[in-house]
Amino acid sequence: MRWQNRTLFGQILLDQGLLTQTQLTQALEEQRRTKELLGNVLIRLKLINDEQTILSVLSKQLNVDLVALNQIQVEQQALDKLPARVAKYYKVFPVRYSQGVLTVAVNNPLDVKVLDDLSLMTQSSIETVLATQKEILESIRNHYGVGAETIEQMMGEQSLQTLEQDVQVIEEESSDASISRFLNQILLQAHKDHATDVHVEPFEDSLRIRYRIDGVLYDAKIPESLRFFQDTLISRIKVISNLDIAEKRLPQDGRFKVKISDSELDLRVSFLPTPYGEAASIRILNSIRLYNFQELGFSDRDRANLALLLNKPHGIVIVTGPTGSGKTTTLYACLASLNTEDTKIITIEDPIEYQLKGVVQVQTHAEIGLTFASIFRSVLRCDPDIIMVGEIRDTETAQIAIKTALTGHLVFSTLHTNDAASGVTRLLDMGVEPYLIASSIECFIAQRLVRAVCPQCRLPVTISPEIIKEFNLKEYDPKQTLYESKGCKQCRMTGFVGRQVICEILFLNDEIRTMITQRATAGEIRTKAIQTAGMRTLRQHGWEKIVDGTTTPSEVLQVTQE
């Protein structure tokens, strides 16, 4: 904010009651000492709360319009007139272009040098409107695309003929630096948007990058010319993942770490060959961020049940659900609550997703025979109290887990099933004897993740006949307020912010254990659990989340079935 005649500007602030004379005097003295601009000093000293207030006063002083860039229609002709790299360098944003006049949003309308440079480069007269620096930078990213200025620079440095050749320029300093910068911008934006995955997908005449946010894929706006750097980008990802950049015919998996601010991110990368080049999927894991049961969305009742389970001296606890339902995160929450100095915990994982201080974590490596089963046998000789197996994938692993539980250990693991009761039939299908399941397993926990509705823009709705039917409501308050998503700036127009767990917890009581030994079906076990063990189903827990305003009916119906 490089602006303002300090005397006139300060007087306006005094006249509007935004400052006292004492505060203005303090700010002016600080300005003389630091040579900063008055607006910056006022915000740094917290005498003015935000930049918007400063700009509002400046707008009146200079008779320049103050605009909200997220609420105006931006003309494509204006974007074409001002290259992304120029907009990013000068921190200005083009709004409209008409009859040789380019209107740009600026943060400092008194910086004549910038305006002269823009006029010279665009061969246009420049008019200005005011906007906050944050809105200007967001508009540059949203309209030009992530890393657009980097791609423009690279396009200027290389000819099209060079780009269409087999790219080996990853080792060249200029190209490597540019593509590294672009990849950093992609990952930084993914981190800011709380994305869990980044997908790089090549097609015949385009390259698409998508982020998975709260379980849903969204297109990342990127410059179309990025397709010319497709192989360079893929090669760069391979290099930092320590993979073979020459191998383009076979799938490859790797990983690397980055540090953004105070967060250390563990990135797992998978490459697949396609007819138009290699596709890359990057899974983003915060290797030092653990969640407790309350943050995950477990209710008071669920947390009480989990406390009972975690106090068991031995037995098996299995978390079930499809890929991406948060099973591993729940297991880590269990281990974190049990991780004390007098307890030895060993985990067997593929891959290790979170670093747990004080826990011995082992990574499988099937290529050299280091499988879940082979590690499991060795782990038992290391005197553990608690063991976590990332997933029970085969009969051998299941049988070792059961024998471990029967010899006095507490075991945690996961299965891929649709509900809690199906965990029994899945183990039976693996060939595990019914009596071993009945005698060793304490509980099956089925879970899903539902998106939490944005509290800023949610809309109240009434209970409709369709909702009554879908949720099989016997008793309900017709005046109960439910919510649906709308979309606003805070939630990136998605209507949702974050995700929470819904679950069903199946405790094995004597009746259910008897049914297991008799090879009862999953449906029969599920019915008995509801009748005798008080099991609440996934959809019933989802209804509780709907009623308390956490999520929406459509979100719960999408991830559950009855």
Coordinates of C-alpha atoms in Angstrom, one line a residue:
M1 CA 0.0 0.0 0.0
R2 CA 2.3 2.7 -1.3
W3 CA 0.1 5.8 -1.2
Q4 CA -1.3 8.9 0.4
N5 CA -0.4 12.4 1.4
R6 CA 0.0 11.5 5.1
T7 CA -1.5 14.8 6.4
L8 CA -4.7 14.7 4.3
F9 CA -5.0 10.9 4.7
G10 CA -4.5 11.1 8.5
Q11 CA -7.0 13.9 8.8
I12 CA -9.7 11.8 7.0
L13 CA -9.1 9.0 9.4
L14 CA -9.5 11.4 12.3
D15 CA -12.7 13.0 10.8
Q16 CA -14.2 9.5 10.4
G17 CA -13.4 8.5 14.0
L18 CA -11.1 5.7 12.8
L19 CA -8.2 7.1 14.7
T20 CA -7.5 9.3 17.7
Q21 CA -5.0 12.2 17.6
T22 CA -2.8 10.2 19.9
Q23 CA -2.8 7.2 17.6
L24 CA -2.2 9.2 14.5
T25 CA 0.8 11.0 16.2
Q26 CA 2.1 7.5 17.3
A27 CA 1.8 6.2 13.7
L28 CA 3.5 9.3 12.2
E29 CA 6.4 9.0 14.6
E30 CA 6.8 5.4 13.7
Q31 CA 6.6 6.2 10.0
R32 CA 9.4 8.8 10.3
R33 CA 11.5 6.2 12.1
T34 CA 11.0 3.3 9.7
K35 CA 10.3 5.2 6.4
E36 CA 7.3 3.0 5.9
L37 CA 4.1 4.2 4.4
L38 CA 1.4 5.4 6.8
G39 CA -1.2 2.7 5.8
N40 CA 1.3 -0.1 6.4
V41 CA 2.3 1.4 9.7
L42 CA -1.3 1.7 10.9
I43 CA -2.0 -2.0 10.1
R44 CA 1.2 -3.3 11.6
L45 CA 0.6 -1.4 14.8
K46 CA -3.0 -2.7 14.7
L47 CA -4.4 0.8 14.9
I48 CA -6.5 -0.1 11.8
N49 CA -7.9 -3.6 11.6
D50 CA -7.6 -4.4 7.9
E51 CA -6.6 -3.2 4.5
Q52 CA -10.2 -2.8 3.4
T53 CA -10.7 0.1 5.8
I54 CA -7.5 1.9 4.5
L55 CA -8.6 1.4 0.9
S56 CA -12.1 2.7 1.7
V57 CA -10.6 6.0 3.0
L58 CA -8.2 6.2 0.1
S59 CA -11.0 5.7 -2.4
K60 CA -12.8 8.8 -1.1
Q61 CA -9.6 10.8 -0.9
L62 CA -8.6 10.1 -4.5
N63 CA -12.0 9.6 -6.0
V64 CA -11.1 6.1 -7.2
D65 CA -13.7 3.3 -7.2
L66 CA -13.2 0.5 -4.7
V67 CA -14.2 -2.9 -6.1
A68 CA -14.7 -6.4 -4.9
L69 CA -13.0 -8.5 -7.6
N70 CA -14.8 -11.7 -6.7
Q71 CA -18.1 -10.0 -7.4
I72 CA -17.5 -8.4 -10.8
Q73 CA -17.5 -9.9 -14.3
V74 CA -14.0 -9.8 -15.7
E75 CA -13.6 -9.4 -19.5
Q76 CA -11.6 -11.9 -21.4
Q77 CA -10.3 -9.1 -23.7
A78 CA -8.7 -7.5 -20.6
L79 CA -7.0 -10.7 -19.6
D80 CA -5.7 -11.2 -23.1
K81 CA -4.3 -7.6 -23.1
L82 CA -2.2 -8.1 -19.9
P83 CA 0.0 -11.3 -19.7
A84 CA -0.1 -13.3 -16.5
R85 CA 3.6 -12.7 -15.7
V86 CA 3.2 -8.9 -15.9
A87 CA 0.1 -9.0 -13.7
K88 CA 1.9 -11.2 -11.2
Y89 CA 5.1 -9.0 -11.2
Y90 CA 3.3 -5.7 -10.7
K91 CA 0.5 -7.3 -8.5
V92 CA -2.3 -5.7 -10.6
F93 CA -5.3 -7.3 -12.3
P94 CA -7.0 -6.3 -15.5
V95 CA -10.8 -5.8 -15.2
R96 CA -12.0 -4.5 -18.6
Y97 CA -10.7 -3.1 -21.9
S98 CA -12.6 -0.7 -24.1
Q99 CA -11.5 1.7 -26.9
G100 CA -7.9 1.6 -26.0
V101 CA -8.4 2.0 -22.3
L102 CA -7.4 -0.8 -19.9
T103 CA -8.9 -0.7 -16.5
V104 CA -6.8 -2.5 -13.9
A105 CA -7.3 -3.2 -10.2
V106 CA -4.4 -1.9 -8.2
N107 CA -3.4 -1.7 -4.5
N108 CA -1.4 1.5 -4.9
P109 CA -2.9 4.0 -7.5
L110 CA -0.2 6.6 -6.8
D111 CA 2.7 4.4 -8.1
V112 CA 3.1 6.3 -11.4
K113 CA 6.0 4.1 -12.5
V114 CA 3.9 1.0 -12.5
L115 CA 1.1 2.7 -14.4
D116 CA 3.6 4.0 -17.0
D117 CA 5.1 0.6 -17.5
L118 CA 1.7 -1.0 -17.9
S119 CA 0.7 1.7 -20.5
L120 CA 3.9 1.1 -22.4
M121 CA 3.6 -2.7 -22.5
T122 CA -0.1 -2.8 -23.4
Q123 CA 0.0 0.2 -25.7
S124 CA -3.2 1.4 -23.9
S125 CA -4.3 4.2 -21.6
I126 CA -4.5 2.9 -18.0
E127 CA -7.4 3.6 -15.6
T128 CA -7.4 2.3 -12.1
V129 CA -9.8 0.9 -9.5
L130 CA -8.8 -0.1 -6.0
A131 CA -8.8 -3.6 -4.6
T132 CA -7.1 -5.4 -1.7
Q133 CA -3.8 -7.1 -2.5
K134 CA -5.2 -10.5 -1.4
E135 CA -8.1 -10.2 -3.9
I136 CA -5.8 -9.2 -6.7
L137 CA -3.5 -12.2 -6.1
E138 CA -6.5 -14.5 -5.8
S139 CA -8.0 -13.1 -9.1
I140 CA -4.7 -13.6 -10.9
R141 CA -4.6 -17.2 -9.8
N142 CA -8.3 -17.9 -10.5
H143 CA -8.4 -16.3 -14.0
Y144 CA -5.0 -17.0 -15.4
G145 CA -4.5 -20.3 -13.7
V146 CA -2.0 -21.7 -11.1
G147 CA 1.6 -20.9 -12.2
A148 CA 0.5 -19.2 -15.4
E149 CA 3.3 -16.6 -15.2
T150 CA 5.9 -19.5 -15.0
I151 CA 4.5 -21.2 -18.1
E152 CA 4.5 -17.9 -20.0
Q153 CA 8.1 -17.4 -19.1
M154 CA 9.0 -20.9 -20.3
M155 CA 7.0 -20.5 -23.5
G156 CA 9.1 -17.4 -24.2
E157 CA 12.4 -19.2 -23.6
Q158 CA 11.8 -22.2 -25.8
S159 CA 10.4 -22.7 -29.3
L160 CA 7.5 -24.9 -30.1
Q161 CA 9.8 -27.2 -32.1
T162 CA 12.0 -27.8 -29.0
L163 CA 8.9 -28.5 -26.8
E164 CA 7.6 -31.2 -29.1
Q165 CA 10.8 -33.2 -28.9
D166 CA 11.4 -35.9 -26.4
V167 CA 12.2 -33.8 -23.3
Q168 CA 15.5 -34.4 -21.7
V169 CA 15.8 -30.8 -20.5
I170 CA 15.1 -31.7 -16.9
E171 CA 18.9 -31.4 -16.2
E172 CA 19.2 -28.0 -17.8
E173 CA 19.3 -25.4 -15.2
S174 CA 16.9 -22.9 -16.8
S175 CA 14.2 -25.4 -17.7
D176 CA 14.6 -27.3 -14.4
A177 CA 14.3 -24.2 -12.4
S178 CA 11.1 -23.1 -14.2
I179 CA 9.3 -26.4 -14.0
S180 CA 10.4 -26.8 -10.4
R181 CA 8.8 -23.4 -9.7
F182 CA 5.6 -24.4 -11.4
L183 CA 5.4 -27.7 -9.5
N184 CA 5.9 -25.9 -6.3
Q185 CA 3.1 -23.5 -7.1
I186 CA 0.8 -26.5 -7.9
L187 CA 1.7 -28.2 -4.5
L188 CA 1.4 -25.0 -2.6
Q189 CA -2.1 -24.3 -3.9
A190 CA -3.1 -27.9 -3.2
H191 CA -1.9 -27.4 0.4
K192 CA -3.8 -24.1 0.7
D193 CA -7.0 -25.8 -0.6
H194 CA -6.5 -28.8 1.8
A195 CA -6.4 -31.2 -1.1
T196 CA -5.6 -34.8 -0.4
D197 CA -4.6 -35.7 -4.0
V198 CA -3.3 -34.0 -7.1
H199 CA -4.0 -35.7 -10.4
V200 CA -2.0 -34.9 -13.6
E201 CA -3.9 -36.4 -16.5
P202 CA -2.8 -36.2 -20.2
F203 CA -5.2 -36.3 -23.1
E204 CA -4.8 -36.1 -26.9
D205 CA -4.7 -32.3 -27.1
S206 CA -4.7 -31.1 -23.5
L207 CA -3.3 -31.7 -20.0
R208 CA -5.6 -31.6 -17.0
I209 CA -4.7 -31.1 -13.3
R210 CA -7.3 -31.9 -10.7
Y211 CA -7.4 -31.6 -6.9
R212 CA -9.3 -33.9 -4.6
I213 CA -10.8 -31.8 -1.8
D214 CA -13.0 -33.3 0.8
G215 CA -13.3 -36.4 -1.3
V216 CA -14.5 -34.6 -4.5
L217 CA -12.4 -33.8 -7.6
Y218 CA -12.1 -30.2 -8.8
D219 CA -10.3 -28.9 -11.9
A220 CA -7.3 -26.7 -11.2
K221 CA -7.3 -23.8 -13.6
I222 CA -4.0 -24.0 -15.5
P223 CA -2.7 -22.3 -18.7
E224 CA -3.5 -24.4 -21.8
S225 CA 0.2 -24.1 -22.9
L226 CA 1.2 -26.4 -20.0
R227 CA 0.6 -29.3 -22.3
F228 CA 3.8 -28.5 -24.1
F229 CA 5.7 -29.1 -20.9
Q230 CA 3.8 -32.3 -20.0
D231 CA 6.9 -34.6 -20.2
T232 CA 9.1 -32.0 -18.4
L233 CA 6.6 -31.9 -15.5
I234 CA 6.4 -35.7 -15.3
S235 CA 10.2 -36.0 -15.4
R236 CA 10.5 -33.4 -12.6
I237 CA 8.2 -35.3 -10.4
K238 CA 10.1 -38.5 -11.1
V239 CA 13.4 -37.0 -10.3
I240 CA 12.4 -35.7 -6.9
S241 CA 10.8 -39.1 -6.2
N242 CA 14.0 -41.0 -7.1
L243 CA 12.4 -42.8 -10.0
D244 CA 13.6 -43.7 -13.5
I245 CA 12.7 -40.9 -15.9
A246 CA 13.6 -43.1 -18.9
E247 CA 11.0 -45.7 -18.0
K248 CA 7.7 -44.6 -19.6
R249 CA 6.1 -48.0 -20.4
L250 CA 5.6 -49.4 -16.9
P251 CA 3.8 -48.1 -13.8
Q252 CA 6.1 -46.7 -11.1
D253 CA 5.5 -45.7 -7.5
G254 CA 7.6 -43.3 -5.4
R255 CA 7.5 -40.7 -2.7
F256 CA 9.1 -37.4 -1.6
K257 CA 8.7 -34.9 1.2
V258 CA 8.2 -31.1 1.1
K259 CA 8.0 -28.6 3.8
I260 CA 5.5 -25.8 3.5
S261 CA 5.5 -23.2 6.4
D262 CA 5.4 -25.3 9.5
S263 CA 3.9 -28.4 7.8
E264 CA 5.9 -31.3 6.6
L265 CA 4.1 -33.1 3.8
D266 CA 4.7 -36.7 2.7
L267 CA 3.8 -37.1 -0.9
R268 CA 3.2 -40.6 -2.5
V269 CA 3.4 -40.7 -6.3
S270 CA 2.0 -43.2 -8.7
F271 CA 2.6 -43.1 -12.5
L272 CA 0.5 -44.9 -15.2
P273 CA 1.3 -45.1 -18.9
T274 CA -1.5 -43.9 -21.2
P275 CA -1.7 -43.5 -25.0
Y276 CA -0.9 -39.8 -24.5
G277 CA 1.8 -39.9 -22.0
E278 CA 2.1 -40.8 -18.3
A279 CA -0.5 -39.9 -15.8
A280 CA 0.6 -39.0 -12.3
S281 CA -1.3 -39.2 -9.0
I282 CA 0.1 -37.5 -5.9
R283 CA -1.3 -38.3 -2.5
I284 CA -0.6 -35.6 0.0
L285 CA -0.2 -36.7 3.6
N286 CA 0.6 -34.4 6.6
S287 CA 3.1 -36.7 8.3
I288 CA 3.0 -34.9 11.6
R289 CA -0.7 -34.1 11.9
L290 CA -2.8 -36.5 14.0
Y291 CA -6.5 -36.2 14.8
N292 CA -8.2 -37.2 18.0
F293 CA -11.7 -38.9 18.1
Q294 CA -13.5 -35.6 18.6
E295 CA -11.9 -33.9 15.7
L296 CA -12.7 -36.9 13.5
G297 CA -16.4 -36.5 14.4
F298 CA -17.0 -39.4 16.7
S299 CA -19.9 -38.7 19.0
D300 CA -19.8 -38.8 22.8
R301 CA -21.4 -42.2 22.7
D302 CA -18.9 -43.5 20.1
R303 CA -15.9 -42.1 22.1
A304 CA -17.2 -43.9 25.3
N305 CA -17.5 -47.2 23.3
L306 CA -14.0 -46.7 21.9
A307 CA -12.6 -46.1 25.4
L308 CA -14.0 -49.5 26.4
L309 CA -12.3 -51.1 23.4
L310 CA -8.9 -49.4 24.1
N311 CA -8.9 -50.7 27.6
K312 CA -9.2 -54.3 26.5
P313 CA -6.1 -56.3 27.4
H314 CA -6.3 -58.4 24.2
G315 CA -8.4 -59.1 21.1
I316 CA -8.8 -57.7 17.6
V317 CA -10.4 -54.4 16.6
I318 CA -11.1 -54.1 12.9
V319 CA -12.1 -50.9 11.1
T320 CA -13.9 -51.5 7.8
G321 CA -14.9 -49.4 4.9
P322 CA -13.9 -48.6 1.2
T323 CA -10.7 -46.9 0.2
G324 CA -10.6 -43.2 1.3
S325 CA -13.1 -43.7 4.2
G326 CA -10.5 -42.7 6.9
K327 CA -9.8 -46.1 8.3
T328 CA -6.1 -45.6 8.8
T329 CA -6.6 -42.2 10.4
T330 CA -9.0 -43.7 12.9
L331 CA -6.4 -46.4 13.7
Y332 CA -3.8 -43.8 14.3
A333 CA -6.1 -42.0 16.7
C334 CA -6.5 -45.2 18.6
L335 CA -2.7 -45.7 18.8
A336 CA -2.1 -42.1 19.8
S337 CA -4.4 -42.5 22.8
L338 CA -2.6 -45.8 23.8
N339 CA 0.9 -44.5 23.2
T340 CA 2.5 -44.3 26.7
E341 CA 6.0 -44.9 28.1
D342 CA 5.0 -48.3 29.5
T343 CA 3.4 -49.6 26.3
K344 CA 5.3 -51.0 23.3
I345 CA 3.5 -50.5 20.0
I346 CA 4.6 -51.9 16.7
T347 CA 2.9 -51.1 13.4
I348 CA 3.1 -52.9 10.0
E349 CA 2.1 -50.6 7.2
D350 CA 2.0 -50.1 3.5
P351 CA 2.9 -47.2 3.4
I352 CA 3.7 -45.5 6.6
E353 CA 1.3 -42.5 6.4
Y354 CA 2.0 -40.7 9.7
Q355 CA 5.1 -40.5 11.9
L356 CA 4.2 -41.6 15.5
K357 CA 6.8 -40.7 18.0
G358 CA 7.5 -43.5 20.4
V359 CA 6.0 -46.2 18.1
V360 CA 8.0 -48.7 16.1
Q361 CA 6.8 -48.5 12.5
V362 CA 7.7 -51.0 9.8
Q363 CA 7.2 -50.5 6.1
T364 CA 6.3 -53.6 3.9
H365 CA 8.4 -54.3 0.8
A366 CA 6.8 -57.1 -1.2
E367 CA 9.6 -57.2 -3.8
I368 CA 12.1 -58.6 -1.3
G369 CA 9.5 -60.8 0.5
L370 CA 8.9 -58.3 3.3
T371 CA 5.1 -58.9 3.5
F372 CA 2.5 -58.3 6.2
A373 CA 2.7 -62.0 7.2
S374 CA 6.5 -62.3 7.2
I375 CA 6.9 -59.1 9.3
F376 CA 4.1 -60.2 11.6
R377 CA 6.0 -63.3 12.6
S378 CA 9.1 -61.3 13.4
V379 CA 7.2 -58.7 15.3
L380 CA 5.9 -61.3 17.8
R381 CA 9.5 -61.9 18.9
C382 CA 10.0 -58.2 19.7
D383 CA 7.7 -58.3 22.8
P384 CA 5.0 -55.9 21.7
D385 CA 1.9 -55.0 23.8
I386 CA -0.1 -53.6 20.8
I387 CA 0.2 -54.3 17.1
M388 CA -1.3 -52.5 14.2
V389 CA -1.5 -54.2 10.8
G390 CA -2.4 -51.8 8.1
E391 CA -4.7 -54.3 6.3
I392 CA -5.6 -57.9 6.5
R393 CA -5.2 -58.9 2.9
D394 CA -4.8 -62.7 3.0
T395 CA -5.5 -65.8 5.0
E396 CA -2.0 -66.0 6.5
T397 CA -2.1 -62.5 7.9
A398 CA -5.6 -63.1 9.3
Q399 CA -4.6 -66.3 11.0
I400 CA -1.4 -64.7 12.5
A401 CA -3.5 -61.7 13.8
I402 CA -6.0 -64.1 15.5
K403 CA -3.3 -66.2 17.1
T404 CA -1.6 -63.0 18.3
A405 CA -4.8 -61.8 19.9
L406 CA -5.4 -65.2 21.5
T407 CA -1.9 -65.1 23.1
G408 CA -2.6 -61.8 24.9
H409 CA -2.0 -59.0 22.5
L410 CA -4.3 -56.1 21.4
V411 CA -4.4 -56.0 17.6
F412 CA -5.8 -53.3 15.3
S413 CA -6.3 -53.7 11.5
T414 CA -8.6 -52.9 8.6
L415 CA -10.7 -54.7 6.0
H416 CA -12.5 -53.5 2.9
T417 CA -16.2 -54.2 3.5
N418 CA -19.3 -52.2 3.1
D419 CA -20.5 -52.5 6.7
A420 CA -19.5 -53.9 10.1
A421 CA -21.3 -57.3 9.9
S422 CA -19.7 -58.0 6.5
G423 CA -16.3 -58.1 8.2
V424 CA -17.3 -61.5 9.6
T425 CA -18.2 -63.0 6.2
R426 CA -15.0 -61.5 4.6
L427 CA -12.8 -63.4 7.1
L428 CA -14.9 -66.6 6.5
D429 CA -14.3 -66.2 2.8
M430 CA -10.5 -66.0 3.5
G431 CA -10.8 -69.4 5.1
V432 CA -10.6 -68.4 8.8
E433 CA -12.4 -70.9 11.0
P434 CA -15.6 -69.4 12.6
Y435 CA -14.6 -70.4 16.2
L436 CA -11.4 -68.4 15.8
I437 CA -13.3 -65.3 14.7
A438 CA -15.7 -65.6 17.5
S439 CA -13.1 -66.1 20.2
S440 CA -10.6 -63.4 19.1
I441 CA -12.4 -60.4 17.6
E442 CA -13.8 -57.8 20.0
C443 CA -15.4 -55.3 17.5
F444 CA -15.9 -54.3 13.9
I445 CA -16.1 -50.6 13.2
A446 CA -17.6 -49.6 9.8
Q447 CA -17.1 -45.9 8.8
R448 CA -17.5 -43.4 6.1
L449 CA -16.6 -39.7 5.7
V450 CA -19.2 -37.1 5.0
R451 CA -18.6 -33.5 4.0
A452 CA -19.4 -30.9 6.7
V453 CA -21.8 -28.2 5.4
C454 CA -20.3 -24.7 5.4
P455 CA -21.8 -22.8 8.3
Q456 CA -21.5 -19.5 6.5
C457 CA -23.8 -20.3 3.5
R458 CA -25.9 -23.3 4.5
L459 CA -29.6 -23.0 3.7
P460 CA -32.4 -24.4 6.0
V461 CA -34.8 -27.0 4.5
T462 CA -37.7 -28.9 5.9
I463 CA -38.1 -32.6 6.4
S464 CA -39.6 -33.9 3.1
P465 CA -41.5 -37.2 2.5
E466 CA -38.5 -38.4 0.5
I467 CA -36.2 -37.8 3.5
I468 CA -38.7 -39.6 5.8
K469 CA -38.7 -42.6 3.4
E470 CA -34.9 -42.8 2.8
F471 CA -34.0 -42.6 6.5
N472 CA -37.0 -44.8 7.6
L473 CA -38.0 -42.2 10.2
K474 CA -40.6 -43.6 12.7
E475 CA -40.5 -40.6 14.9
Y476 CA -39.5 -37.1 13.9
D477 CA -40.2 -33.5 14.5
P478 CA -41.8 -32.0 11.3
K479 CA -40.6 -28.6 12.4
Q480 CA -37.0 -29.8 12.7
T481 CA -34.6 -27.6 10.7
L482 CA -32.2 -29.4 8.4
Y483 CA -29.6 -27.8 6.1
E484 CA -28.4 -28.1 2.5
S485 CA -25.3 -26.6 1.0
K486 CA -25.2 -23.4 -1.2
G487 CA -21.7 -22.2 -1.8
C488 CA -19.8 -19.1 -0.9
K489 CA -16.3 -17.6 -1.1
Q490 CA -15.2 -19.2 2.2
C491 CA -16.0 -22.7 1.0
R492 CA -14.8 -22.1 -2.6
M493 CA -18.4 -22.3 -3.8
T494 CA -18.6 -26.0 -2.8
G495 CA -21.0 -25.6 0.1
F496 CA -18.8 -27.8 2.3
V497 CA -15.8 -27.3 4.6
G498 CA -13.9 -30.4 5.8
R499 CA -15.2 -33.9 6.5
Q500 CA -16.3 -35.9 9.5
V501 CA -16.8 -39.6 10.4
I502 CA -20.1 -41.5 10.6
C503 CA -19.8 -45.0 11.9
E504 CA -21.4 -48.2 13.1
I505 CA -19.8 -50.1 15.9
L506 CA -20.5 -53.9 16.1
F507 CA -19.5 -55.4 19.5
L508 CA -19.4 -59.1 19.6
N509 CA -21.6 -60.3 22.4
D510 CA -22.3 -63.9 23.3
E511 CA -25.3 -64.2 21.0
I512 CA -23.4 -62.8 18.0
R513 CA -20.4 -65.0 18.7
T514 CA -22.7 -68.0 18.7
M515 CA -24.2 -66.9 15.3
I516 CA -20.7 -66.6 13.9
T517 CA -19.8 -70.2 14.9
Q518 CA -23.0 -71.2 13.1
R519 CA -21.9 -69.3 9.9
A520 CA -24.8 -66.8 10.0
T521 CA -25.0 -64.4 7.1
A522 CA -24.0 -60.7 7.4
G523 CA -27.6 -59.7 7.3
E524 CA -28.6 -61.9 10.2
I525 CA -25.7 -60.7 12.3
R526 CA -26.5 -57.1 11.5
T527 CA -30.1 -57.6 12.5
K528 CA -29.1 -59.3 15.8
A529 CA -26.6 -56.6 16.6
I530 CA -29.2 -53.9 16.2
Q531 CA -31.7 -55.8 18.4
T532 CA -29.4 -57.1 21.2
A533 CA -26.2 -55.0 21.1
G534 CA -27.8 -51.6 20.4
M535 CA -25.8 -51.1 17.2
R536 CA -26.5 -47.8 15.5
T537 CA -26.2 -48.1 11.7
L538 CA -24.2 -45.8 9.4
R539 CA -27.3 -44.1 8.1
Q540 CA -28.7 -43.6 11.7
H541 CA -25.4 -41.9 12.7
G542 CA -25.6 -39.9 9.5
W543 CA -29.1 -38.7 10.6
E544 CA -27.7 -37.6 13.9
K545 CA -25.1 -35.5 12.0
I546 CA -27.9 -34.0 9.8
V547 CA -30.1 -33.1 12.8
D548 CA -27.3 -31.3 14.6
G549 CA -26.5 -29.3 11.4
T550 CA -23.1 -30.9 10.7
T551 CA -24.0 -32.3 7.2
T552 CA -26.8 -32.6 4.7
P553 CA -29.3 -35.4 3.9
S554 CA -27.9 -35.7 0.3
E555 CA -24.4 -36.2 1.6
V556 CA -25.3 -39.0 4.0
L557 CA -27.5 -40.8 1.3
Q558 CA -24.6 -40.7 -1.1
V559 CA -22.2 -42.6 1.2
T560 CA -24.6 -45.1 2.9
Q561 CA -27.0 -47.8 2.0
E562 CA -29.6 -49.7 3.9

